PDB file of C-alpha atoms in Angstrom:
ATOM      1  CA  MET A  29       0.000   0.000   0.000  1.00 57.00           C
ATOM      2  CA  ALA A  30       1.307   3.420  -0.912  1.00 73.00           C
ATOM      3  CA  ASP A  31       2.381   5.749   1.865  1.00 94.00           C
ATOM      4  CA  VAL A  32      -0.124   8.376   2.967  1.00 96.00           C
ATOM      5  CA  THR A  33       0.921  11.933   3.810  1.00 96.00           C
ATOM      6  CA  LEU A  34      -1.470  14.511   5.200  1.00 97.00           C
ATOM      7  CA  TYR A  35      -0.335  18.120   5.214  1.00 96.00           C
ATOM      8  CA  GLU A  36      -2.121  19.778   8.104  1.00 95.00           C
ATOM      9  CA  HIS A  37      -2.127  22.133  11.028  1.00 93.00           C
ATOM     10  CA  PRO A  38      -3.288  20.549  14.304  1.00 95.00           C
ATOM     11  CA  LEU A  39      -5.781  23.376  14.923  1.00 94.00           C
ATOM     12  CA  SER A  40      -7.402  23.185  11.513  1.00 95.00           C
ATOM     13  CA  PRO A  41     -10.834  21.553  11.923  1.00 97.00           C
ATOM     14  CA  TYR A  42     -10.708  20.683   8.226  1.00 97.00           C
ATOM     15  CA  ALA A  43      -7.477  18.737   8.748  1.00 98.00           C
ATOM     16  CA  GLN A  44      -8.747  17.242  11.989  1.00 98.00           C
ATOM     17  CA  LYS A  45     -11.770  15.616  10.372  1.00 98.00           C
ATOM     18  CA  CYS A  46      -9.470  13.922   7.848  1.00 98.00           C
ATOM     19  CA  LYS A  47      -7.136  12.684  10.583  1.00 98.00           C
ATOM     20  CA  ILE A  48     -10.071  11.321  12.563  1.00 98.00           C
ATOM     21  CA  ALA A  49     -11.350   9.459   9.496  1.00 98.00           C
ATOM     22  CA  LEU A  50      -7.922   7.977   8.767  1.00 98.00           C
ATOM     23  CA  ARG A  51      -7.582   6.866  12.386  1.00 98.00           C
ATOM     24  CA  GLU A  52     -11.086   5.383  12.428  1.00 98.00           C
ATOM     25  CA  LYS A  53     -10.064   3.237   9.465  1.00 98.00           C
ATOM     26  CA  ASP A  54      -6.673   2.438  11.015  1.00 97.00           C
ATOM     27  CA  VAL A  55      -4.829   3.908   8.018  1.00 97.00           C
ATOM     28  CA  ALA A  56      -1.214   4.719   8.820  1.00 97.00           C
ATOM     29  CA  PHE A  57      -0.275   8.222   7.717  1.00 97.00           C
ATOM     30  CA  THR A  58       2.400  10.838   8.189  1.00 97.00           C
ATOM     31  CA  ALA A  59       1.156  14.234   9.324  1.00 96.00           C
ATOM     32  CA  LYS A  60       3.258  17.154   8.122  1.00 95.00           C
ATOM     33  CA  LEU A  61       3.105  20.849   8.904  1.00 92.00           C
ATOM     34  CA  PRO A  62       3.913  22.744   5.686  1.00 88.00           C
ATOM     35  CA  ASP A  63       6.966  24.971   5.745  1.00 81.00           C
ATOM     36  CA  SER A  64       6.067  28.681   5.869  1.00 63.00           C
ATOM     37  CA  ILE A  65       2.400  27.883   6.481  1.00 64.00           C
ATOM     38  CA  GLY A  66       0.249  30.982   6.489  1.00 56.00           C
ATOM     39  CA  THR A  67       2.770  33.184   4.725  1.00 54.00           C
ATOM     40  CA  GLY A  68       1.612  32.486   1.180  1.00 56.00           C
ATOM     41  CA  LEU A  69       5.167  31.392   0.379  1.00 57.00           C
ATOM     42  CA  ALA A  70       4.961  27.649   0.959  1.00 62.00           C
ATOM     43  CA  GLY A  71       6.214  25.556  -1.933  1.00 64.00           C
ATOM     44  CA  GLY A  72       7.473  22.143  -2.901  1.00 79.00           C
ATOM     45  CA  GLU A  73       5.363  19.023  -2.534  1.00 86.00           C
ATOM     46  CA  PHE A  74       2.723  20.812  -0.463  1.00 89.00           C
ATOM     47  CA  ARG A  75       2.248  23.610  -3.013  1.00 86.00           C
ATOM     48  CA  ASP A  76       1.987  21.038  -5.784  1.00 87.00           C
ATOM     49  CA  ALA A  77      -0.718  19.161  -3.874  1.00 88.00           C
ATOM     50  CA  SER A  78      -2.594  22.254  -2.675  1.00 88.00           C
ATOM     51  CA  PRO A  79      -2.360  25.150  -5.143  1.00 86.00           C
ATOM     52  CA  ARG A  80      -4.463  27.300  -2.800  1.00 82.00           C
ATOM     53  CA  ILE A  81      -1.661  26.779  -0.229  1.00 83.00           C
ATOM     54  CA  GLU A  82      -4.172  25.645   2.376  1.00 88.00           C
ATOM     55  CA  VAL A  83      -4.361  22.595   4.607  1.00 93.00           C
ATOM     56  CA  PRO A  84      -5.331  19.837   4.442  1.00 96.00           C
ATOM     57  CA  ALA A  85      -3.704  18.230   1.445  1.00 96.00           C
ATOM     58  CA  LEU A  86      -3.434  14.471   0.987  1.00 97.00           C
ATOM     59  CA  ILE A  87      -0.785  12.566  -0.937  1.00 97.00           C
ATOM     60  CA  HIS A  88      -1.382   8.852  -1.500  1.00 97.00           C
ATOM     61  CA  GLY A  89       1.026   7.372  -3.996  1.00 94.00           C
ATOM     62  CA  ASP A  90       0.526   9.347  -7.188  1.00 94.00           C
ATOM     63  CA  VAL A  91      -2.791  10.801  -5.958  1.00 96.00           C
ATOM     64  CA  THR A  92      -2.707  14.387  -4.672  1.00 95.00           C
ATOM     65  CA  LEU A  93      -5.819  16.041  -3.258  1.00 97.00           C
ATOM     66  CA  PHE A  94      -6.835  19.247  -1.537  1.00 95.00           C
ATOM     67  CA  GLU A  95     -10.165  20.400  -0.013  1.00 95.00           C
ATOM     68  CA  SER A  96     -11.216  18.537   3.103  1.00 97.00           C
ATOM     69  CA  THR A  97     -14.570  17.249   1.835  1.00 97.00           C
ATOM     70  CA  ILE A  98     -12.948  15.741  -1.242  1.00 97.00           C
ATOM     71  CA  ILE A  99     -10.254  14.176   0.938  1.00 98.00           C
ATOM     72  CA  LEU A 100     -12.836  12.793   3.365  1.00 98.00           C
ATOM     73  CA  GLU A 101     -14.812  11.229   0.514  1.00 98.00           C
ATOM     74  CA  TYR A 102     -11.613   9.778  -0.957  1.00 98.00           C
ATOM     75  CA  ILE A 103     -10.733   8.228   2.412  1.00 98.00           C
ATOM     76  CA  GLU A 104     -14.202   6.678   2.636  1.00 97.00           C
ATOM     77  CA  GLU A 105     -14.070   5.285  -0.888  1.00 97.00           C
ATOM     78  CA  THR A 106     -10.456   4.058  -0.764  1.00 97.00           C
ATOM     79  CA  TRP A 107     -10.539   2.341   2.625  1.00 96.00           C
ATOM     80  CA  SER A 108     -14.022   0.899   2.809  1.00 90.00           C
ATOM     81  CA  ARG A 109     -13.867  -0.641   6.291  1.00 92.00           C
ATOM     82  CA  PRO A 110     -15.174   0.426   8.630  1.00 96.00           C
ATOM     83  CA  ALA A 111     -17.665   2.408   6.602  1.00 97.00           C
ATOM     84  CA  LEU A 112     -18.263   5.967   7.740  1.00 98.00           C
ATOM     85  CA  LEU A 113     -21.364   6.416   5.574  1.00 97.00           C
ATOM     86  CA  PRO A 114     -24.472   4.206   5.587  1.00 96.00           C
ATOM     87  CA  LYS A 115     -25.850   2.620   2.440  1.00 95.00           C
ATOM     88  CA  ALA A 116     -29.159   4.492   2.194  1.00 96.00           C
ATOM     89  CA  PRO A 117     -28.794   7.467  -0.210  1.00 97.00           C
ATOM     90  CA  ALA A 118     -31.065   9.759   1.794  1.00 97.00           C
ATOM     91  CA  GLU A 119     -29.139   9.139   5.012  1.00 96.00           C
ATOM     92  CA  ARG A 120     -25.799   9.597   3.244  1.00 96.00           C
ATOM     93  CA  ALA A 121     -27.073  12.922   1.909  1.00 97.00           C
ATOM     94  CA  ARG A 122     -28.216  14.019   5.379  1.00 97.00           C
ATOM     95  CA  LEU A 123     -24.810  13.345   6.900  1.00 97.00           C
ATOM     96  CA  ARG A 124     -23.045  15.170   4.061  1.00 97.00           C
ATOM     97  CA  MET A 125     -25.423  18.084   4.617  1.00 97.00           C
ATOM     98  CA  LEU A 126     -24.341  18.243   8.263  1.00 97.00           C
ATOM     99  CA  GLU A 127     -20.713  18.402   7.166  1.00 97.00           C
ATOM    100  CA  GLU A 128     -21.516  21.231   4.746  1.00 96.00           C
ATOM    101  CA  VAL A 129     -23.280  23.269   7.426  1.00 95.00           C
ATOM    102  CA  MET A 130     -20.380  22.816   9.844  1.00 96.00           C
ATOM    103  CA  ASP A 131     -17.805  23.742   7.204  1.00 96.00           C
ATOM    104  CA  THR A 132     -19.547  26.850   5.898  1.00 92.00           C
ATOM    105  CA  HIS A 133     -21.581  28.209   8.826  1.00 93.00           C
ATOM    106  CA  TYR A 134     -20.282  26.901  12.143  1.00 95.00           C
ATOM    107  CA  GLU A 135     -16.615  27.210  11.148  1.00 95.00           C
ATOM    108  CA  ALA A 136     -17.073  30.894  10.299  1.00 92.00           C
ATOM    109  CA  ILE A 137     -18.048  31.533  13.912  1.00 94.00           C
ATOM    110  CA  THR A 138     -15.186  29.626  15.538  1.00 96.00           C
ATOM    111  CA  TRP A 139     -12.737  31.180  13.069  1.00 93.00           C
ATOM    112  CA  ALA A 140     -13.969  34.652  14.067  1.00 92.00           C
ATOM    113  CA  LEU A 141     -13.539  33.774  17.741  1.00 95.00           C
ATOM    114  CA  GLY A 142      -9.921  32.892  16.995  1.00 91.00           C
ATOM    115  CA  GLU A 143      -9.453  36.218  15.238  1.00 87.00           C
ATOM    116  CA  ILE A 144     -10.748  38.010  18.313  1.00 90.00           C
ATOM    117  CA  HIS A 145      -9.357  36.023  21.220  1.00 89.00           C
ATOM    118  CA  PHE A 146      -6.118  34.571  19.819  1.00 87.00           C
ATOM    119  CA  PHE A 147      -5.050  37.379  17.527  1.00 82.00           C
ATOM    120  CA  LYS A 148      -6.710  40.383  19.233  1.00 84.00           C
ATOM    121  CA  ARG A 149      -8.186  41.601  15.964  1.00 82.00           C
ATOM    122  CA  ALA A 150     -10.927  43.218  18.056  1.00 87.00           C
ATOM    123  CA  THR A 151     -10.709  44.397  21.642  1.00 89.00           C
ATOM    124  CA  GLY A 152     -12.936  46.053  24.209  1.00 94.00           C
ATOM    125  CA  PRO A 153     -16.599  46.634  23.281  1.00 93.00           C
ATOM    126  CA  ASP A 154     -16.049  45.411  19.705  1.00 91.00           C
ATOM    127  CA  ALA A 155     -14.708  42.070  20.948  1.00 93.00           C
ATOM    128  CA  ASP A 156     -17.540  41.781  23.470  1.00 95.00           C
ATOM    129  CA  ARG A 157     -20.171  42.490  20.812  1.00 93.00           C
ATOM    130  CA  LEU A 158     -18.798  39.967  18.326  1.00 93.00           C
ATOM    131  CA  THR A 159     -18.333  37.318  21.013  1.00 96.00           C
ATOM    132  CA  ALA A 160     -21.932  37.804  22.134  1.00 95.00           C
ATOM    133  CA  ALA A 161     -23.123  37.358  18.548  1.00 93.00           C
ATOM    134  CA  ALA A 162     -21.031  34.203  18.260  1.00 94.00           C
ATOM    135  CA  ALA A 163     -22.407  32.833  21.538  1.00 95.00           C
ATOM    136  CA  GLU A 164     -26.010  33.388  20.461  1.00 94.00           C
ATOM    137  CA  GLN A 165     -25.489  31.753  17.073  1.00 94.00           C
ATOM    138  CA  LEU A 166     -23.567  28.789  18.476  1.00 96.00           C
ATOM    139  CA  ALA A 167     -26.354  28.126  20.965  1.00 95.00           C
ATOM    140  CA  GLN A 168     -28.809  28.071  18.062  1.00 95.00           C
ATOM    141  CA  ALA A 169     -26.509  25.765  16.101  1.00 96.00           C
ATOM    142  CA  HIS A 170     -26.318  23.361  19.020  1.00 97.00           C
ATOM    143  CA  VAL A 171     -30.104  23.143  19.207  1.00 96.00           C
ATOM    144  CA  TRP A 172     -30.201  22.406  15.480  1.00 95.00           C
ATOM    145  CA  LEU A 173     -27.495  19.739  15.792  1.00 97.00           C
ATOM    146  CA  GLU A 174     -29.427  18.061  18.585  1.00 97.00           C
ATOM    147  CA  THR A 175     -32.441  17.692  16.299  1.00 96.00           C
ATOM    148  CA  HIS A 176     -30.212  15.629  13.988  1.00 96.00           C
ATOM    149  CA  LEU A 177     -28.595  13.697  16.814  1.00 98.00           C
ATOM    150  CA  ALA A 178     -32.025  12.945  18.340  1.00 96.00           C
ATOM    151  CA  ASP A 179     -31.804   9.956  20.707  1.00 96.00           C
ATOM    152  CA  ASN A 180     -28.939   8.356  18.839  1.00 97.00           C
ATOM    153  CA  GLN A 181     -25.462   7.721  20.142  1.00 97.00           C
ATOM    154  CA  TRP A 182     -23.889   9.192  17.007  1.00 98.00           C
ATOM    155  CA  PHE A 183     -25.111  11.381  14.175  1.00 98.00           C
ATOM    156  CA  GLY A 184     -25.326   8.321  11.950  1.00 95.00           C
ATOM    157  CA  GLY A 185     -27.199   6.276  14.544  1.00 95.00           C
ATOM    158  CA  ASP A 186     -25.272   3.484  16.265  1.00 94.00           C
ATOM    159  CA  MET A 187     -22.247   4.078  14.032  1.00 91.00           C
ATOM    160  CA  PHE A 188     -19.625   6.769  14.590  1.00 97.00           C
ATOM    161  CA  GLY A 189     -19.135   8.076  11.093  1.00 97.00           C
ATOM    162  CA  TYR A 190     -18.802  10.753   8.493  1.00 98.00           C
ATOM    163  CA  ALA A 191     -20.742  13.540  10.202  1.00 98.00           C
ATOM    164  CA  ASP A 192     -19.172  12.871  13.595  1.00 98.00           C
ATOM    165  CA  CYS A 193     -15.716  13.256  12.027  1.00 98.00           C
ATOM    166  CA  ALA A 194     -16.713  16.650  10.658  1.00 98.00           C
ATOM    167  CA  ILE A 195     -18.641  17.949  13.666  1.00 98.00           C
ATOM    168  CA  VAL A 196     -16.431  17.067  16.614  1.00 98.00           C
ATOM    169  CA  PRO A 197     -13.409  19.293  15.719  1.00 98.00           C
ATOM    170  CA  LEU A 198     -15.587  22.375  15.409  1.00 98.00           C
ATOM    171  CA  VAL A 199     -17.642  21.769  18.538  1.00 98.00           C
ATOM    172  CA  ASN A 200     -14.374  21.213  20.405  1.00 98.00           C
ATOM    173  CA  GLY A 201     -13.219  24.530  18.978  1.00 97.00           C
ATOM    174  CA  ALA A 202     -16.282  26.303  20.348  1.00 98.00           C
ATOM    175  CA  ALA A 203     -15.771  24.605  23.710  1.00 98.00           C
ATOM    176  CA  GLY A 204     -12.234  25.973  23.735  1.00 96.00           C
ATOM    177  CA  PHE A 205     -13.776  29.458  23.900  1.00 97.00           C
ATOM    178  CA  ASP A 206     -16.208  28.314  26.632  1.00 98.00           C
ATOM    179  CA  LEU A 207     -19.039  28.357  24.096  1.00 98.00           C
ATOM    180  CA  GLY A 208     -19.546  24.632  23.667  1.00 98.00           C
ATOM    181  CA  PRO A 209     -22.729  22.725  24.526  1.00 98.00           C
ATOM    182  CA  LYS A 210     -23.659  22.211  28.145  1.00 97.00           C
ATOM    183  CA  ALA A 211     -22.093  19.017  29.462  1.00 97.00           C
ATOM    184  CA  THR A 212     -25.462  17.621  30.503  1.00 97.00           C
ATOM    185  CA  SER A 213     -27.140  18.304  27.151  1.00 98.00           C
ATOM    186  CA  PRO A 214     -27.468  15.550  24.534  1.00 98.00           C
ATOM    187  CA  LEU A 215     -24.848  17.294  22.392  1.00 98.00           C
ATOM    188  CA  GLY A 216     -22.532  17.727  25.375  1.00 98.00           C
ATOM    189  CA  GLN A 217     -22.827  14.030  26.174  1.00 98.00           C
ATOM    190  CA  TRP A 218     -22.153  13.181  22.522  1.00 98.00           C
ATOM    191  CA  LEU A 219     -19.034  15.364  22.630  1.00 98.00           C
ATOM    192  CA  ALA A 220     -17.757  13.582  25.743  1.00 98.00           C
ATOM    193  CA  ARG A 221     -18.259  10.187  24.070  1.00 98.00           C
ATOM    194  CA  ALA A 222     -16.583  11.334  20.877  1.00 98.00           C
ATOM    195  CA  ASN A 223     -13.563  12.750  22.682  1.00 98.00           C
ATOM    196  CA  GLU A 224     -12.866   9.353  24.236  1.00 98.00           C
ATOM    197  CA  ARG A 225     -12.605   7.597  20.873  1.00 98.00           C
ATOM    198  CA  PRO A 226      -9.088   6.452  19.879  1.00 98.00           C
ATOM    199  CA  SER A 227      -9.453   8.440  16.652  1.00 98.00           C
ATOM    200  CA  VAL A 228     -10.574  11.702  18.260  1.00 98.00           C
ATOM    201  CA  LYS A 229      -8.584  11.782  21.498  1.00 98.00           C
ATOM    202  CA  PRO A 230      -5.094  12.099  19.960  1.00 98.00           C
ATOM    203  CA  THR A 231      -6.410  14.525  17.347  1.00 98.00           C
ATOM    204  CA  GLN A 232      -7.789  16.788  20.059  1.00 98.00           C
ATOM    205  CA  GLU A 233      -4.622  16.430  22.150  1.00 97.00           C
ATOM    206  CA  GLU A 234      -2.539  17.522  19.159  1.00 97.00           C
ATOM    207  CA  ALA A 235      -4.770  20.558  18.708  1.00 95.00           C
ATOM    208  CA  VAL A 236      -4.519  21.574  22.357  1.00 95.00           C
ATOM    209  CA  ALA A 237      -0.727  21.140  22.323  1.00 94.00           C
ATOM    210  CA  SER A 238      -0.442  23.546  19.391  1.00 90.00           C
ATOM    211  CA  LEU A 239      -2.332  26.344  21.169  1.00 88.00           C
ATOM    212  CA  SER A 240       0.930  27.660  22.591  1.00 81.00           C
ATOM    213  CA  ASP A 241       1.945  28.701  19.065  1.00 74.00           C
ATOM    214  CA  MET A 242      -0.979  31.106  18.719  1.00 71.00           C
ATOM    215  CA  ALA A 243       0.815  34.004  20.403  1.00 63.00           C
ATOM    216  CA  GLN A 244       3.605  33.731  17.842  1.00 64.00           C
ATOM    217  CA  VAL A 245       1.067  33.733  15.010  1.00 62.00           C
ATOM    218  CA  GLY A 246      -0.485  36.841  16.516  1.00 58.00           C
ATOM    219  CA  ASP A 247       2.889  38.578  16.309  1.00 61.00           C
ATOM    220  CA  LEU A 248       3.245  37.549  12.659  1.00 58.00           C
ATOM    221  CA  ILE A 249      -0.216  38.909  11.900  1.00 59.00           C
ATOM    222  CA  SER A 250       0.588  42.258  13.489  1.00 60.00           C
ATOM    223  CA  THR A 251       3.658  42.615  11.244  1.00 59.00           C
ATOM    224  CA  GLY A 252       1.856  41.476   8.087  1.00 58.00           C
ATOM    225  CA  GLN A 253       3.832  38.234   7.762  1.00 57.00           C
ATOM    226  CA  PHE A 254       0.868  35.896   8.152  1.00 60.00           C
ATOM    227  CA  LYS A 255      -1.582  35.712   5.253  1.00 63.00           C
ATOM    228  CA  ARG A 256      -5.246  36.214   6.092  1.00 61.00           C
ATOM    229  CA  GLN A 257      -7.624  33.524   4.850  1.00 65.00           C
ATOM    230  CA  TYR A 258     -10.927  35.315   4.301  1.00 65.00           C
ATOM    231  CA  ARG A 259     -12.961  32.512   2.751  1.00 72.00           C
ATOM    232  CA  ASP A 260     -16.406  33.570   1.624  1.00 76.00           C
ATOM    233  CA  HIS A 261     -18.311  32.151   4.615  1.00 82.00           C
ATOM    234  CA  ARG A 262     -15.904  33.781   7.066  1.00 83.00           C
ATOM    235  CA  LEU A 263     -16.150  37.113   5.317  1.00 83.00           C
ATOM    236  CA  GLU A 264     -19.949  36.991   5.357  1.00 85.00           C
ATOM    237  CA  TRP A 265     -20.057  36.252   9.078  1.00 87.00           C
ATOM    238  CA  MET A 266     -17.707  39.099   9.955  1.00 84.00           C
ATOM    239  CA  VAL A 267     -19.599  41.601   7.790  1.00 86.00           C
ATOM    240  CA  ARG A 268     -23.064  40.580   9.005  1.00 86.00           C
ATOM    241  CA  SER A 269     -21.909  40.514  12.636  1.00 88.00           C
ATOM    242  CA  GLY A 270     -20.437  44.012  12.570  1.00 86.00           C
ATOM    243  CA  GLY A 271     -16.789  43.156  11.980  1.00 86.00           C
ATOM    244  CA  LEU A 272     -16.310  44.812   8.589  1.00 82.00           C
ATOM    245  CA  ASP A 273     -13.606  47.147   9.927  1.00 83.00           C
ATOM    246  CA  ILE A 274     -11.628  44.148  11.136  1.00 79.00           C
ATOM    247  CA  VAL A 275     -11.717  42.623   7.669  1.00 77.00           C
ATOM    248  CA  VAL A 276     -10.784  45.878   5.930  1.00 77.00           C
ATOM    249  CA  ASP A 277      -7.885  46.535   8.300  1.00 75.00           C
ATOM    250  CA  GLY A 278      -6.676  42.964   7.926  1.00 69.00           C
ATOM    251  CA  ILE A 279      -6.656  43.117   4.143  1.00 66.00           C
ATOM    252  CA  LYS A 280      -5.094  46.594   4.159  1.00 64.00           C
ATOM    253  CA  ASN A 281      -2.236  45.420   6.376  1.00 63.00           C
ATOM    254  CA  ASP A 282      -1.666  42.163   4.488  1.00 59.00           C
ATOM    255  CA  THR A 283       1.650  42.734   2.751  1.00 49.00           C
ATOM    256  CA  ILE A 284       1.458  39.530   0.722  1.00 45.00           C
ATOM    257  CA  ARG A 285       0.274  40.135  -2.810  1.00 48.00           C
ATOM    258  CA  PHE A 286      -2.647  37.997  -3.992  1.00 43.00           C
ATOM    259  CA  VAL A 287      -1.824  35.726  -6.905  1.00 46.00           C
ATOM    260  CA  TRP A 288      -3.994  33.296  -8.841  1.00 37.00           C
ATOM    261  CA  PRO A 289      -3.345  30.041  -6.936  1.00 47.00           C
ATOM    262  CA  PHE A 290      -3.702  27.663  -9.896  1.00 40.00           C
ATOM    263  CA  ALA A 291      -0.938  29.151 -12.035  1.00 37.00           C
TER     264      ALA A 291
END
């Protein structure tokens, strides 16, 4: 079997869901942190695999992939046991829908919290206002997630699977800002179960261990050496939640010129 390399950052929820899936399937892989990550200057094998210069990127023999959903689907289709998706098309679609919502709505909120609390992109009343908006929306998201969890042990029923891989990194991220689900709630109990799994526990431990690097990243941001990643869903959340000035200042102070990534 060809070697598997996953370019990642331990705090990236997109990379985390891929690592959890690989570990669920007992696929041996090498996790690598790209050189010069976040500067827009990374090159070599990682740049070849991920022309957007974003993690995660997967290399499996002569296969190179970027974009976490595509990687997650490739993992499911390449290593079929244990299956992370059920056989019924409607249920498979529901679980993929949950992943999409987490990737494009929930992640925007936890990303903004990192901007505020790790990197001090907003302080004082502005930080308080944005954090309050995030708290309100996360509480609503948790209610919505519980409707899909229902009385089941996992989002796919009795089987830890595709949606759990995608949801647990982001809910852990919210919990890291003290905005996770209540421990006694159905979602809080699900999170506790998930965090004890052999696939999730080391992934979460790796994320927590990397938190000490955030102060250094904050320094790089303040000097314009760290490239901002304003994906469309993140940008929308910041604008709609009153953080437009933060976005404008961040782009204005970004000294790295934008280039078409697929050149």
